XYZ file of C-alpha atoms in Angstrom:
547
model
C -1.338 -46.353 24.739
C 0.897 -43.670 23.345
C 3.510 -44.709 20.727
C 7.447 -44.650 21.557
C 9.357 -42.379 19.036
C 11.682 -44.435 16.721
C 14.462 -41.816 16.892
C 15.553 -39.258 19.458
C 14.314 -36.195 17.183
C 11.633 -38.645 15.269
C 7.964 -38.264 15.312
C 5.462 -41.338 15.027
C 2.035 -41.204 13.943
C 0.019 -40.258 17.075
C 2.628 -38.560 18.846
C 2.525 -34.861 19.865
C 5.470 -32.951 20.618
C 6.084 -29.464 21.780
C 9.379 -27.396 20.579
C 10.133 -24.290 22.404
C 12.722 -22.402 20.041
C 13.017 -19.312 18.318
C 10.924 -18.158 15.325
C 12.917 -19.407 12.662
C 11.443 -21.464 9.931
C 15.159 -22.495 8.455
C 15.835 -23.774 11.988
C 12.469 -25.426 11.730
C 13.369 -27.790 9.333
C 14.860 -30.253 11.553
C 11.911 -30.849 13.519
C 9.561 -30.778 10.622
C 11.633 -33.412 8.803
C 10.168 -36.446 10.614
C 6.738 -35.570 9.795
C 7.620 -34.975 6.193
C 8.889 -38.450 6.023
C 5.295 -39.952 6.954
C 3.956 -38.361 3.665
C 3.422 -40.197 0.405
C 3.881 -38.668 -2.619
C 1.750 -41.024 -4.691
C -1.652 -39.683 -2.654
C -2.542 -36.548 -4.302
C -4.178 -34.933 -1.356
C -3.527 -32.794 1.580
C -1.679 -34.743 4.195
C 0.320 -32.143 6.410
C -1.433 -29.101 7.531
C 0.587 -26.285 9.023
C -1.220 -23.451 10.818
C 0.326 -20.108 11.224
C -0.356 -16.935 12.574
C -0.659 -15.170 9.242
C -0.030 -15.233 5.657
C 3.365 -13.773 5.632
C 4.488 -16.413 8.150
C 2.569 -19.167 5.954
C 4.802 -18.123 2.908
C 7.822 -18.187 5.043
C 6.761 -21.919 6.285
C 6.279 -22.861 2.724
C 9.686 -21.684 1.587
C 11.260 -23.596 4.166
C 9.417 -26.882 3.648
C 9.990 -26.290 -0.290
C 13.712 -26.964 0.654
C 13.088 -30.017 2.583
C 10.667 -31.814 -0.101
C 12.827 -30.889 -3.039
C 13.843 -34.402 -3.499
C 10.893 -36.415 -2.311
C 8.244 -35.574 -4.899
C 6.181 -33.718 -2.737
C 4.333 -30.377 -3.395
C 3.793 -27.611 -1.114
C 1.514 -24.650 -1.265
C 1.246 -21.466 0.713
C -2.443 -20.185 1.312
C -1.621 -16.810 0.632
C -5.147 -16.242 -1.559
C -8.355 -18.251 -0.730
C -9.427 -18.345 -4.410
C -6.121 -19.481 -5.828
C -5.670 -22.311 -3.176
C -9.230 -23.413 -3.525
C -8.787 -23.867 -7.290
C -5.611 -25.887 -6.720
C -6.755 -28.024 -4.090
C -9.739 -29.302 -6.296
C -7.766 -29.439 -9.614
C -4.211 -31.030 -8.262
C -3.904 -30.833 -4.425
C -0.619 -30.681 -2.982
C 0.865 -32.880 -0.253
C 1.686 -30.001 2.254
C -0.453 -26.909 3.042
C 0.430 -23.905 4.888
C -2.005 -21.152 5.756
C -3.561 -18.812 8.653
C -6.595 -19.792 10.438
C -8.838 -17.623 8.468
C -7.908 -18.881 5.058
C -8.002 -22.242 5.965
C -11.401 -22.136 7.628
C -12.815 -20.583 4.276
C -11.291 -23.681 2.210
C -13.031 -26.194 4.808
C -16.078 -24.244 4.545
C -16.075 -24.456 0.544
C -15.010 -28.132 0.651
C -11.621 -27.384 -1.212
C -9.822 -28.776 1.731
C -10.778 -32.364 2.802
C -10.189 -32.697 6.522
C -10.320 -36.417 6.693
C -7.067 -36.659 4.300
C -4.999 -34.719 6.975
C -2.374 -36.980 8.813
C -0.265 -34.556 10.845
C -0.884 -30.922 12.040
C 1.685 -28.213 13.038
C 0.962 -25.378 15.171
C 3.653 -22.964 14.370
C 4.431 -19.819 16.662
C 0.862 -18.892 17.362
C 1.747 -16.455 19.571
C 0.160 -13.355 18.137
C -3.293 -14.595 18.053
C -3.496 -16.718 21.126
C -5.713 -14.874 23.627
C -7.400 -12.827 20.749
C -10.750 -12.995 19.161
C -9.147 -15.073 16.300
C -8.201 -17.644 18.761
C -11.858 -18.752 18.728
C -11.659 -18.916 14.868
C -8.408 -21.342 15.311
C -10.507 -23.691 17.741
C -13.248 -23.995 15.126
C -10.874 -24.965 12.591
C -9.070 -27.499 15.037
C -12.491 -28.833 15.825
C -13.018 -29.960 12.450
C -9.791 -31.774 11.584
C -9.411 -35.537 12.586
C -8.383 -36.000 16.328
C -5.760 -38.673 15.382
C -2.505 -38.126 13.950
C 0.529 -36.123 14.761
C 0.466 -32.851 16.474
C 3.351 -30.656 16.539
C 3.320 -27.373 18.616
C 6.346 -24.829 18.002
C 6.413 -21.807 20.450
C 8.917 -19.168 21.571
C 7.933 -19.729 25.297
C 5.005 -21.741 27.083
C 2.536 -19.030 28.298
C -0.848 -20.116 29.873
C -2.619 -19.474 26.703
C -0.051 -22.182 25.077
C -0.452 -24.527 27.945
C -4.224 -24.459 27.035
C -3.809 -25.001 23.880
C -1.691 -27.971 24.065
C -3.916 -29.502 26.792
C -6.901 -29.300 24.410
C -5.462 -30.323 21.114
C -2.068 -31.995 21.852
C -2.367 -33.833 25.018
C 0.374 -35.895 26.562
C 2.926 -34.045 24.232
C 6.475 -34.876 24.844
C 8.187 -31.561 25.567
C 11.540 -30.595 23.628
C 13.228 -27.376 25.045
C 16.483 -25.837 25.248
C 18.287 -26.984 28.613
C 18.907 -24.200 31.118
C 22.699 -24.403 31.502
C 24.815 -22.257 33.143
C 23.811 -18.605 33.081
C 25.725 -16.681 30.860
C 26.623 -12.780 30.445
C 23.683 -10.706 29.290
C 24.070 -9.654 25.712
C 22.525 -6.576 23.717
C 22.291 -6.279 19.873
C 20.725 -3.665 17.649
C 18.541 -4.921 14.926
C 17.106 -3.638 11.787
C 13.328 -4.979 10.936
C 12.720 -6.121 7.194
C 10.618 -9.118 5.863
C 12.059 -12.034 4.512
C 12.223 -10.722 0.914
C 14.064 -7.519 1.784
C 16.746 -9.167 4.054
C 19.364 -8.367 1.160
C 18.545 -4.743 0.875
C 18.226 -4.272 4.676
C 21.793 -5.730 4.795
C 23.080 -3.244 2.416
C 21.440 -0.182 3.997
C 22.930 -1.666 7.387
C 26.518 -1.726 6.074
C 26.144 1.674 4.478
C 24.801 3.140 8.112
C 27.519 1.505 9.801
C 30.601 2.127 7.437
C 32.110 -1.253 9.114
C 36.048 -1.786 7.997
C 35.655 -5.428 8.900
C 32.618 -7.560 9.872
C 31.316 -11.101 9.816
C 28.047 -12.028 8.357
C 26.227 -15.180 10.056
C 23.683 -16.859 7.591
C 22.705 -20.373 8.554
C 20.159 -20.847 5.715
C 21.411 -21.162 2.078
C 19.515 -18.557 0.551
C 20.775 -16.117 3.442
C 24.286 -17.049 2.695
C 24.052 -16.203 -0.861
C 22.534 -13.057 -0.222
C 25.221 -11.968 2.265
C 27.981 -12.887 0.034
C 26.337 -11.053 -2.951
C 25.870 -7.935 -1.054
C 29.398 -8.188 0.173
C 30.715 -8.300 -3.142
C 28.567 -5.416 -4.922
C 29.776 -3.144 -1.900
C 33.287 -3.849 -3.007
C 34.649 -5.424 0.244
C 37.465 -7.566 -0.067
C 37.452 -11.104 1.114
C 39.409 -10.481 4.171
C 37.242 -7.697 5.407
C 33.835 -9.321 5.267
C 33.465 -13.040 5.993
C 30.178 -14.892 5.653
C 29.724 -18.050 8.339
C 27.289 -20.385 8.674
C 27.941 -22.062 12.147
C 29.008 -20.668 15.434
C 32.086 -22.671 15.384
C 33.615 -20.607 12.400
C 33.293 -17.239 14.357
C 36.786 -15.930 15.646
C 37.728 -12.486 16.991
C 36.283 -9.529 18.067
C 34.686 -8.162 14.662
C 31.370 -6.722 14.595
C 29.047 -9.470 14.013
C 25.758 -9.161 11.775
C 23.118 -11.803 11.709
C 20.907 -12.678 8.805
C 19.491 -15.670 10.629
C 18.843 -16.001 14.110
C 20.829 -19.010 16.149
C 18.710 -21.813 17.212
C 19.734 -21.850 20.983
C 21.119 -19.384 23.804
C 24.192 -21.438 23.644
C 24.880 -20.878 19.991
C 23.999 -17.117 20.649
C 26.476 -17.075 23.336
C 29.095 -18.606 21.301
C 28.501 -16.217 18.332
C 28.978 -13.281 20.627
C 32.313 -14.684 21.808
C 34.148 -12.484 24.157
C 32.511 -9.645 25.812
C 32.468 -6.201 24.043
C 31.650 -7.689 20.667
C 29.163 -5.633 18.838
C 25.989 -7.707 17.457
C 23.534 -6.659 14.655
C 20.502 -8.635 13.615
C 18.483 -8.438 10.447
C 15.026 -10.033 11.783
C 11.694 -9.900 11.066
C 9.287 -7.840 13.214
C 7.755 -11.252 14.505
C 11.373 -12.255 15.294
C 11.887 -9.532 17.965
C 10.550 -11.686 21.036
C 12.961 -14.483 19.720
C 16.017 -12.076 19.749
C 15.386 -10.884 23.141
C 15.090 -14.669 24.444
C 18.093 -15.497 22.916
C 19.936 -12.606 24.477
C 18.943 -13.563 27.861
C 17.360 -10.448 28.695
C 19.815 -8.054 27.303
C 18.640 -4.712 25.636
C 17.518 -4.507 21.880
C 17.545 -1.196 20.127
C 16.724 -0.131 16.347
C 19.593 1.012 14.288
C 18.965 4.621 12.834
C 19.577 3.880 9.129
C 20.393 6.631 6.466
C 17.136 7.064 5.328
C 15.697 8.166 9.103
C 18.216 10.965 8.899
C 17.420 11.754 5.395
C 13.535 11.998 6.483
C 14.608 14.401 9.317
C 16.689 16.578 6.891
C 13.828 16.572 4.381
C 11.586 17.887 7.196
C 14.087 20.574 7.893
C 14.315 21.508 4.351
C 10.642 21.712 4.357
C 10.579 24.408 6.982
C 13.458 26.519 5.310
C 11.485 26.407 2.020
C 8.457 27.897 3.783
C 10.250 30.476 5.734
C 12.120 31.513 2.238
C 8.500 31.597 0.679
C 7.469 34.024 3.279
C 10.378 36.075 3.362
C 10.306 36.438 -0.575
C 6.444 36.753 -1.210
C 5.435 38.695 1.833
C 5.897 42.062 3.473
C 7.405 41.262 6.999
C 8.488 44.739 8.239
C 5.884 45.116 10.517
C 6.899 41.851 12.345
C 10.732 43.112 12.012
C 9.730 46.157 14.106
C 8.084 43.937 16.581
C 11.248 41.878 17.121
C 13.838 44.624 17.005
C 14.155 45.288 20.669
C 14.946 41.820 21.154
C 18.258 42.258 19.337
C 19.732 44.165 22.427
C 19.560 40.582 24.295
C 19.618 37.973 21.826
C 21.066 37.006 18.610
C 18.894 37.073 15.480
C 19.019 33.472 14.699
C 18.124 32.610 18.430
C 14.842 34.739 17.751
C 14.114 33.142 14.612
C 14.341 29.635 16.380
C 12.229 30.705 19.309
C 9.457 31.907 16.706
C 9.585 28.614 15.058
C 9.320 26.886 18.097
C 6.070 29.181 18.757
C 4.781 27.906 15.282
C 5.362 24.210 15.613
C 3.663 24.375 19.195
C 0.630 26.389 17.765
C 0.527 24.317 14.751
C -1.785 21.261 15.918
C -4.297 23.470 17.230
C -5.357 25.071 14.062
C -8.139 23.622 12.374
C -6.930 21.608 9.216
C -9.486 23.117 6.971
C -8.402 26.683 7.806
C -4.688 25.649 7.112
C -5.904 24.061 3.678
C -7.626 27.375 2.824
C -4.212 29.521 3.552
C -1.849 27.252 2.066
C -1.593 27.188 -1.499
C -1.058 23.905 -3.320
C 0.569 22.610 -6.211
C -0.285 19.287 -7.760
C 2.619 16.523 -8.374
C 2.250 14.169 -11.331
C 3.083 10.737 -10.286
C 3.371 7.985 -12.778
C 1.259 5.303 -10.917
C -2.336 5.027 -11.230
C -5.151 2.320 -11.134
C -3.610 0.138 -13.313
C -0.901 -0.471 -11.023
C -3.188 -0.902 -8.103
C -1.928 1.862 -6.295
C -4.414 3.799 -3.648
C -4.570 7.008 -2.433
C -3.517 6.035 1.218
C -0.294 4.474 -0.249
C 0.848 7.743 -2.303
C 0.251 9.671 0.877
C 2.584 7.424 2.969
C 5.070 7.404 0.310
C 5.050 11.272 0.011
C 5.374 11.577 4.037
C 8.131 8.947 4.125
C 10.083 9.874 1.284
C 10.072 13.847 2.111
C 9.180 14.075 5.636
C 6.509 16.595 5.182
C 3.452 16.599 7.536
C 0.273 15.370 6.225
C -1.329 18.747 6.853
C 0.758 19.847 3.555
C -0.855 17.219 1.545
C -3.900 17.995 -0.252
C -6.149 16.194 -2.574
C -5.138 12.930 -4.126
C -6.557 11.889 -7.433
C -5.712 8.681 -8.737
C -6.628 8.144 -12.450
C -6.091 5.258 -15.001
C -2.426 5.568 -15.953
C -1.271 8.127 -13.226
C -1.948 10.100 -10.044
C -2.173 13.815 -9.067
C -0.998 14.738 -5.608
C -1.162 17.955 -4.125
C 1.330 19.237 -1.884
C 2.128 22.686 -0.381
C 3.483 24.746 -3.099
C 6.508 25.796 -1.042
C 8.024 22.054 -0.893
C 6.402 20.773 -4.265
C 10.165 20.795 -5.708
C 11.436 19.295 -2.868
C 8.907 16.603 -2.603
C 9.249 15.619 -6.380
C 12.724 15.132 -5.993
C 12.612 13.078 -2.793
C 9.836 10.849 -4.222
C 11.402 10.236 -7.573
C 13.090 6.893 -7.028
C 11.051 5.321 -4.429
C 9.526 2.081 -4.892
C 5.685 1.804 -4.462
C 3.848 -1.376 -5.250
C 6.958 -2.829 -6.674
C 7.304 0.030 -9.242
C 9.839 2.779 -9.112
C 8.049 6.335 -8.771
C 8.674 9.174 -11.290
C 7.325 12.440 -9.851
C 7.439 16.301 -11.097
C 5.503 19.394 -10.672
C 2.403 18.914 -12.892
C 1.885 22.139 -15.410
C -0.739 22.998 -17.807
C -0.663 21.620 -21.409
C -0.324 25.346 -22.733
C 2.876 25.832 -20.342
C 3.971 22.377 -21.346
C 3.626 23.645 -25.107
C 1.288 20.556 -26.048
C -1.985 21.159 -28.022
C -5.343 22.153 -27.292
C -6.703 20.006 -24.165
C -10.007 19.378 -26.284
C -8.567 18.522 -29.752
C -5.127 17.974 -29.500
C -2.650 18.888 -32.000
C -0.102 22.114 -32.308
C -0.849 25.052 -30.495
C -2.891 27.746 -32.423
C -0.933 30.870 -33.909
C -1.550 34.362 -33.683
C -3.125 36.520 -30.944
C -5.714 35.037 -28.505
C -9.181 34.445 -29.828
C -10.479 37.307 -27.487
C -7.965 39.956 -29.093
C -8.837 38.986 -32.818
C -10.872 41.585 -34.666
C -14.479 40.556 -35.897
C -14.475 39.411 -39.432
C -17.556 40.709 -41.478
C -19.576 38.232 -43.723
C -21.282 39.501 -46.730
C -24.171 36.896 -47.664
C -25.866 39.088 -50.406
C -24.550 37.096 -53.252
C -25.958 33.675 -51.757
C -29.310 32.333 -52.470
C -31.700 31.947 -49.529
C -31.744 28.531 -47.883
C -35.088 26.720 -47.777
C -36.891 27.488 -44.940
C -34.691 30.551 -43.914
C -36.360 33.783 -43.013
C -36.390 36.429 -45.768
C -33.744 39.003 -45.722
C -34.125 42.743 -46.664
C -36.745 45.087 -45.670
C -40.255 44.416 -44.366
C -42.716 43.818 -47.256
C -44.802 46.926 -46.880
C -41.535 49.184 -46.764
C -40.702 47.830 -50.259
C -40.598 51.050 -52.702
C -41.110 48.622 -55.925
C -44.328 47.150 -54.783
C -47.254 49.127 -53.648
C -49.198 47.590 -50.613
C -52.396 45.943 -51.770
C -55.603 47.444 -50.092
C -57.830 44.813 -48.174
C -61.500 45.065 -48.344
C -64.315 43.192 -47.107
C -67.645 42.502 -48.704
C -70.038 45.087 -47.122
C -73.089 43.032 -48.078
C -75.963 42.478 -45.761
C -75.121 40.246 -42.864
C -77.473 37.254 -42.138
C -78.171 36.782 -38.467
C -77.232 33.249 -36.791
C -80.524 31.650 -35.710
C -79.724 29.392 -32.693
C -83.289 28.299 -32.010
C -83.404 26.043 -34.872
C -82.741 22.241 -34.830
C -80.969 19.689 -36.372
C -81.146 20.685 -40.094
C -79.947 24.553 -40.124
C -76.938 25.383 -42.095
C -73.856 26.620 -40.292
C -73.286 30.104 -40.694
C -70.457 31.284 -43.460
C -67.774 33.308 -42.699
C -69.508 36.315 -44.080
C -72.456 35.610 -42.010
C -70.952 37.043 -38.519
C -67.686 38.080 -37.323
C -64.364 36.233 -37.952
C -63.900 32.993 -36.464
C -61.408 32.561 -34.034
C -58.195 31.324 -34.980
C -57.271 27.424 -33.924
C -54.196 28.582 -31.762
C -56.356 31.196 -30.029
C -59.377 28.498 -28.986
């Protein structure tokens, strides 16, 4: 028979529970605490297994659990790297392990994770992988884990895929969902998508873009509360202009509300919204958008256009102007002027230029990329990131397009070297791209970019030997130097110098004479013992190299 819960929110061994709640790990702490209470710090083995949709969610789950087990002597590990996790599980296993199905299955296969020691299992917001090919891997993983023990399922909503999962692996589970309550007003909010680590930076960018004179910042989690307070201080807001609250009861008034954490229930969301007309903004992870829509009760959710997006648009316009400026200064456009001159009687010159630009933009995608690359002159940019920083060519291309707004057709060859990289861009926008790219962050490092120049143009030494540059005229323009070797003795084995031997005036040529005596015939009919003819017996013998 199924065991009864000891407390209204408690979970005993062998009981399965399903919680329908928004994706928020800080709010999930209250439902995970009963499971943590059952763990034994004296046993160095994995007792609680938290299965998440991906490694980022595993890191977020581990961060929330670290706060819960801080004073209980328990250790938590996020499986973001299988080799590291396997080593730690074999040397000093933690009591709580959080990971995605792929990594956890690899640990089970390598025997680093012992399934017999698992006493409780949490399936946390697996919406992204249910109904996909990865769901089969999840079922294989659950089939190897012990059938006894508590099973806790967290979901934003109960879909048919969730019902099938609960029926198979958490049968007879007790349901814990938010009561429907009275239908409230439909709410709407704007949001900024950011990672958990980039929440403070996203808040700063949002406050810069909105320029709010007064605002209320909602941060239930302690870390989020500290981030909100720090950002408000560094931006220079007075204490009465920006208030940081941690509960819905503290919000009063109609000031715009910025949520760094999502409320746990719709009632709490309605309490935060207060009276109608209050502007709501949320900083959420991409996986929390579905939870935000559910908390708003079906209202609209739109993204905030931050300053970086406008800067990228302006960067693209600046690139177009730079291209037109290059054509006007380096090409003869008199023929084109004569072609469009009759249009000036009907339209303004700026309108004609805008129409020509529209035609260019419409025809640009139809041109072959290779032909465009041959026509467009390219310039190399020096970037201070290389293989030692772990950067890849795709990341550099993405950084260039995001920072400057130029299309990919204006980016050429990308060469990643040991300590730096060379990125080819269109010559007309090289200076613009270098300025926009400098200061951006790639792989955790701040980028420094400049137009690459040859060593001679930078005043450095020769590329083959280094050192200071040569002085005097170029090598090709120097007069040839004559060398007099007459006073030097000849080297051993070197050919003789001077006129040929027969042309020397001080030594007459020696006559060559041959003995004119009778020649002895060569008898080939003899056998064995005849003598071999001498050199004087017949014609000269062929030389060895002529044989």
